[in-house]
Coordinates of N, CA and C in Angstrom, one line a residue:
X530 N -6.7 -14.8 6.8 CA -6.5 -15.0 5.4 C -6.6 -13.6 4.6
X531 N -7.7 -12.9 5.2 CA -7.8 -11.4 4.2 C -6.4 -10.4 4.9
X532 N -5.8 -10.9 6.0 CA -4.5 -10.0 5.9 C -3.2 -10.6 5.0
X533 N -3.6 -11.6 5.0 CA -2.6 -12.4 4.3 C -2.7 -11.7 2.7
X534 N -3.7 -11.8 2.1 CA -4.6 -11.6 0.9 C -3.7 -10.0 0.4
X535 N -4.1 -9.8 1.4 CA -4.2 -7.9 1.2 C -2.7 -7.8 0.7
X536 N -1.6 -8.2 2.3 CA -0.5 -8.4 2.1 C 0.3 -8.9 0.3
X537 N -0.1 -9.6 0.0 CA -0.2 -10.0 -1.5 C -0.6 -9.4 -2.8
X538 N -1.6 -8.5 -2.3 CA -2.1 -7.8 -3.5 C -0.9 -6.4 -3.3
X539 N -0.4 -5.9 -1.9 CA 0.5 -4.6 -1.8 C 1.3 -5.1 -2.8
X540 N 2.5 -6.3 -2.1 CA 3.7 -6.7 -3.3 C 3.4 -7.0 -4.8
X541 N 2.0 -7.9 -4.9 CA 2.2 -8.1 -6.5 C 1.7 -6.4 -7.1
X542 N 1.0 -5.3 -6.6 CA 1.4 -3.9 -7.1 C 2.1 -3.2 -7.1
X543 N 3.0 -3.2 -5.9 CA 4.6 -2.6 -6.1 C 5.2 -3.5 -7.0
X544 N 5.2 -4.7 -7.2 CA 6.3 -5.6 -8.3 C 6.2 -5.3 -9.5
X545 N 5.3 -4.8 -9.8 CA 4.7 -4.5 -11.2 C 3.9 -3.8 -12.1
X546 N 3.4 -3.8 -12.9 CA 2.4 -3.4 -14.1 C 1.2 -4.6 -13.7
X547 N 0.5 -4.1 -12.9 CA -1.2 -5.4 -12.8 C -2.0 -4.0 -12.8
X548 N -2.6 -4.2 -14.3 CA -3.5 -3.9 -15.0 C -4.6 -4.2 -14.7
X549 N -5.5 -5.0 -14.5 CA -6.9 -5.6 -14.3 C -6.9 -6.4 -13.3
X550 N -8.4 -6.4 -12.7 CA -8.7 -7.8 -11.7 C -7.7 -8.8 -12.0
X551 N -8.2 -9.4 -13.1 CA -8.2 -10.5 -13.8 C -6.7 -11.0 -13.6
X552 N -5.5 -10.2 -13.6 CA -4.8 -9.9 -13.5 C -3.9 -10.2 -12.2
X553 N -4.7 -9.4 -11.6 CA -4.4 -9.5 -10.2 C -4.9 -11.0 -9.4
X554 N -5.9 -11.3 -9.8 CA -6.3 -12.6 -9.5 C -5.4 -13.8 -9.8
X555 N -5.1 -13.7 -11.0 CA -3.8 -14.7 -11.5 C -2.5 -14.4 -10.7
X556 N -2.4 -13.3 -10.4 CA -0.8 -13.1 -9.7 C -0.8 -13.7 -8.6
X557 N -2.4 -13.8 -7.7 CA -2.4 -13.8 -6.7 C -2.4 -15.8 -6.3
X558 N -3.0 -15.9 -7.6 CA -2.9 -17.5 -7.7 C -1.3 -18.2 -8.2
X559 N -0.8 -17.6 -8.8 CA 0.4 -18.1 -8.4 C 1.2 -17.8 -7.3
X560 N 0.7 -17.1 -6.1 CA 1.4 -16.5 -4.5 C 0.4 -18.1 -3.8
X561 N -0.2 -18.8 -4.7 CA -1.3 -20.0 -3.2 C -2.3 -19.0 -2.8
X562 N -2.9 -18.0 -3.6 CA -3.7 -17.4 -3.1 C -5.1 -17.2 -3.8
X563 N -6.3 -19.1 -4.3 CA -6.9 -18.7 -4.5 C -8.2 -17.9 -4.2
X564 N -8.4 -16.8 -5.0 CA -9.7 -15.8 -4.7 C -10.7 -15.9 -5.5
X565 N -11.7 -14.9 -6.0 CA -12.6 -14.3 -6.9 C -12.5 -13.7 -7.3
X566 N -12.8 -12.8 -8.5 CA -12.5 -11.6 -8.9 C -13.0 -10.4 -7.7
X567 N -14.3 -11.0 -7.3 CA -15.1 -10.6 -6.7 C -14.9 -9.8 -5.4
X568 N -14.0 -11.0 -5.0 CA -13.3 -10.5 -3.8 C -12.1 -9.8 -4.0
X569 N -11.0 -10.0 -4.9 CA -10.2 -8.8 -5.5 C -10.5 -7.5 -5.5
X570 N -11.8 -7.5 -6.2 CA -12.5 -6.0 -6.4 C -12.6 -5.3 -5.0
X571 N -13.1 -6.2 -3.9 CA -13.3 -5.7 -2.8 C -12.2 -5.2 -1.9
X572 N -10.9 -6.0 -2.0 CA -9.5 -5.9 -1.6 C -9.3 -4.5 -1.8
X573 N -9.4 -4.2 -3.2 CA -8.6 -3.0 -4.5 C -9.8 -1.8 -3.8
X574 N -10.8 -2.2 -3.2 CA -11.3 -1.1 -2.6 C -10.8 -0.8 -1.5
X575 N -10.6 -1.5 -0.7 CA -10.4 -1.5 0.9 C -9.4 -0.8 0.9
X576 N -8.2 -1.3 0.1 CA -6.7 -0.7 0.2 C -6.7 0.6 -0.2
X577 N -8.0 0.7 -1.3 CA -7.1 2.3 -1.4 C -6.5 2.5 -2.9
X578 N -6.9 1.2 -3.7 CA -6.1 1.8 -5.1 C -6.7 2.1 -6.4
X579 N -5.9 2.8 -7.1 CA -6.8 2.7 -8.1 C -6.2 2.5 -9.6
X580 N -6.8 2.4 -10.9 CA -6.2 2.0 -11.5 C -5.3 3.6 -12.4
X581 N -4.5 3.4 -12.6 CA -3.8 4.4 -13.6 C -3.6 3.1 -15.0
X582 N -3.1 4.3 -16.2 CA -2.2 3.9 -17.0 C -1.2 3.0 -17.0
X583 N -0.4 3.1 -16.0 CA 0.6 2.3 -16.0 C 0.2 0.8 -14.5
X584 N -1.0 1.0 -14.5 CA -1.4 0.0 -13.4 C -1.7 0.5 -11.8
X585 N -2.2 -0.4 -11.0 CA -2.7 -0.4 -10.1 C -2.0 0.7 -9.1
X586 N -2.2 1.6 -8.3 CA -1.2 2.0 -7.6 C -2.2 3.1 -6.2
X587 N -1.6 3.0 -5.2 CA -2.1 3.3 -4.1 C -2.5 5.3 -4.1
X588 N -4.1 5.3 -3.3 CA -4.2 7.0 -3.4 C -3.6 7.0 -2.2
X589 N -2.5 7.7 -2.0 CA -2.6 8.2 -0.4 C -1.9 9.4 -0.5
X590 N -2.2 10.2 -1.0 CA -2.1 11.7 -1.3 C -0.9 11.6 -1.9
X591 N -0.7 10.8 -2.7 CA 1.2 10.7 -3.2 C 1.4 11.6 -3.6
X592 N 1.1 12.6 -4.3 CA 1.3 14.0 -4.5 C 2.2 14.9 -3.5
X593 N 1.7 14.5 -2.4 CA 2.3 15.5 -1.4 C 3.4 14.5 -0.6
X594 N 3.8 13.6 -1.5 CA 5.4 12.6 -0.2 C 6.3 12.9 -1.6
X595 N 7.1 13.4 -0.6 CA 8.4 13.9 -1.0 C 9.9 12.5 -1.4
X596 N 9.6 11.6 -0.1 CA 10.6 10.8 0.1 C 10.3 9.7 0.6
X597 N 10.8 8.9 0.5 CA 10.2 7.1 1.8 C 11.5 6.7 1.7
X598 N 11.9 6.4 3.3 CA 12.8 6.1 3.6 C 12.6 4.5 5.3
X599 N 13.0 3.5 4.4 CA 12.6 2.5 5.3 C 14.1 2.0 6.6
X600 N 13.8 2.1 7.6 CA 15.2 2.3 8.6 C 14.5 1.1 9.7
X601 N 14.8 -0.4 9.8 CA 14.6 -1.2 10.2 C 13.0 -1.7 10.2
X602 N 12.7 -1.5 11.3 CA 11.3 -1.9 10.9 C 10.5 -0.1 11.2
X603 N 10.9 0.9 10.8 CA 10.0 2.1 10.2 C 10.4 2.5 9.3
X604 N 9.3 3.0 8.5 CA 9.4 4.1 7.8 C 9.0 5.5 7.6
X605 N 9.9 6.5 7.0 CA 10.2 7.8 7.2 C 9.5 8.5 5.6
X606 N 8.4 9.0 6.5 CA 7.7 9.4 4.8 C 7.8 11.1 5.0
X607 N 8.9 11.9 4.0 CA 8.8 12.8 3.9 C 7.6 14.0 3.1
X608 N 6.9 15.1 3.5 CA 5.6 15.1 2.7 C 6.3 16.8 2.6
X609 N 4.9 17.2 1.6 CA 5.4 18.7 1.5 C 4.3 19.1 3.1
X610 N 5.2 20.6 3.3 CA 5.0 21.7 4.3 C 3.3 21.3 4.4
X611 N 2.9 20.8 6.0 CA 1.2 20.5 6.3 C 1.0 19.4 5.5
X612 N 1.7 18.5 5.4 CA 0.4 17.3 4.6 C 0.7 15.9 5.3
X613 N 1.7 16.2 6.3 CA 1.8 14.9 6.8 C 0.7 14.3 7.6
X614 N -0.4 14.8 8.4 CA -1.3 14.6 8.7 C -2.3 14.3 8.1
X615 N -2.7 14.6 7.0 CA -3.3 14.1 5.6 C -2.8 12.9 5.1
X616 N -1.8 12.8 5.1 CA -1.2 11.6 4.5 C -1.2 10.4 5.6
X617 N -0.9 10.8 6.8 CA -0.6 9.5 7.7 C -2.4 9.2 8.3
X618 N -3.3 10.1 8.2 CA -4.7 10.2 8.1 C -5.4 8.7 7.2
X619 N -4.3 8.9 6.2 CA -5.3 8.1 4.7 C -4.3 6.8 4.9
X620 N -2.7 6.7 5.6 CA -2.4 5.4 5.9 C -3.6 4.8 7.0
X621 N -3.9 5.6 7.8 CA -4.3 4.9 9.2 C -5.4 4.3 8.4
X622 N -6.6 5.2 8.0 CA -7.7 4.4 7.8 C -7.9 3.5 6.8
X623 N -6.8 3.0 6.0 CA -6.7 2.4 5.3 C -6.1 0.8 5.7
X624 N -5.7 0.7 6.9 CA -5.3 -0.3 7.9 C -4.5 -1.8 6.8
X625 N -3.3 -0.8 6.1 CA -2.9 -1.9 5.3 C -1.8 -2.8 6.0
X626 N -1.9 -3.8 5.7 CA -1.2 -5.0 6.4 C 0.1 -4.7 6.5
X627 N 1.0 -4.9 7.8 CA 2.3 -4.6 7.6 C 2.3 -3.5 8.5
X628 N 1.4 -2.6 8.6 CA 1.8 -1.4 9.2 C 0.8 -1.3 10.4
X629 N 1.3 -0.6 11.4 CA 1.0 -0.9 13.2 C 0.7 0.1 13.7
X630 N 0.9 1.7 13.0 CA 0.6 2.5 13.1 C 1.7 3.7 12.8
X631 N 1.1 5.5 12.4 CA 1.9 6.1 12.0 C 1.9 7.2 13.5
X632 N 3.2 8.4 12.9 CA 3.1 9.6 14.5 C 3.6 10.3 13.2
X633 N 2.9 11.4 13.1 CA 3.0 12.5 11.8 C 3.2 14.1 13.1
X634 N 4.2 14.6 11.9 CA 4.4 16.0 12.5 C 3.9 17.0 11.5
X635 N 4.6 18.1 10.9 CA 4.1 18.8 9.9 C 4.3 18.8 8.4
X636 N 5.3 18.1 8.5 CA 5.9 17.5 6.8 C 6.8 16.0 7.3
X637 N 6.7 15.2 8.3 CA 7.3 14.0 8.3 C 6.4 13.1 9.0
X638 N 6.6 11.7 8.3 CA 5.5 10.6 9.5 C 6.5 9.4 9.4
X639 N 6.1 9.0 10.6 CA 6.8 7.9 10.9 C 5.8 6.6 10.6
X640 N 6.1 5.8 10.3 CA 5.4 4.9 10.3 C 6.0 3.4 10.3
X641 N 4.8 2.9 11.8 CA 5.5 1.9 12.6 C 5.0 0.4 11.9
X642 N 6.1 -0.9 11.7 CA 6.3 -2.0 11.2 C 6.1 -3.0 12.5
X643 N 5.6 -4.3 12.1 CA 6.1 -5.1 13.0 C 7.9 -5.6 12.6
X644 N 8.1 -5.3 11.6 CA 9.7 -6.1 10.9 C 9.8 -5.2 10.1
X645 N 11.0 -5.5 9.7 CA 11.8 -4.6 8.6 C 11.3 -5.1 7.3
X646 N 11.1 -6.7 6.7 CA 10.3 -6.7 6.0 C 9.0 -6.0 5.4
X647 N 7.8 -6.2 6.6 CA 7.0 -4.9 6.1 C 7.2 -3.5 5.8
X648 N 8.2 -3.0 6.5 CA 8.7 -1.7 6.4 C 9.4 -1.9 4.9
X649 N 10.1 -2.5 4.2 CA 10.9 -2.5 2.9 C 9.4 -2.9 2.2
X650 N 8.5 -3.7 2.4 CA 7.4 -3.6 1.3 C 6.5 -2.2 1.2
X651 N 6.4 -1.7 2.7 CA 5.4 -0.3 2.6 C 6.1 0.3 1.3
X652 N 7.5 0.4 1.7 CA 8.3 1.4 1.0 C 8.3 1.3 -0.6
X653 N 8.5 0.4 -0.9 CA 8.2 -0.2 -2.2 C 6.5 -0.3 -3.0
X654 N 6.0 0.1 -1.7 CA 4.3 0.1 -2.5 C 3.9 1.3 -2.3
X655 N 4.5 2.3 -1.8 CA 4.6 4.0 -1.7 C 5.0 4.4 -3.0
X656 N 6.2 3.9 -3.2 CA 7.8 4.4 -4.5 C 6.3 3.8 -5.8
X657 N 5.6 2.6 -5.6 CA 4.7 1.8 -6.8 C 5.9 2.2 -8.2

């Protein structure tokens, strides 16, 4: 259920502007997914996000990705010069739903999907 959960909270943050728990809670209840605020809050930690201005959106050193490029079930995250390790570092421990595992070089990571599905949502909650 909490991969399922999690899975839900990536797309309704790539889908949109979700502003608050409260927010998120409701989006999540119209996906069949009732929760708590409580437990939202805990989700919104686990994953990794935080809130901006314009809404919810993932730390994962987005600063330093250049590009996301989703090619069946992986995705191709371009980073600047040395950060791909950094970056595929804060995917791993972040163990978000959909993704199987990353293989980073010096500015590129791969990162492995069970389906092309997940691989089109990572990509879409990268781009946020």
């Amino acid at each position: 259920m909490k991969q399922k959960r999690h899975l839900a909270i990536l797309l309704a943050v790539s889908q949109g502007h979700v502003h608050t728990q409260q927010e998120l809670t409701e989006q999540l209840a119209k996906m069949g997914l009732e929760t708590t605020q409580a437990t939202v809050s805990r989700d919104i930690q686990e994953l990794g996000l935080v809130r901006t201005k314009t809404g919810y959106k993932p730390v994962l050193f987005t600063d330093y990705i250049l590009s996301v490029e989703s090619v069946e079930f992986l995705t191709v995250v371009k980073t600047a010069v040395g950060c791909a390790i950094l970056v595929a570092r804060a995917i791993d421990e972040r163990e978000l739903p959909g993704v199987t595992g990353t293989l980073a070089g010096d500015d590129t990571i791969i990162v492995f999907h069970p389906d092309s599905a997940s691989a089109n949502a990572f990509k879409r909650f990268l781009n946020g």
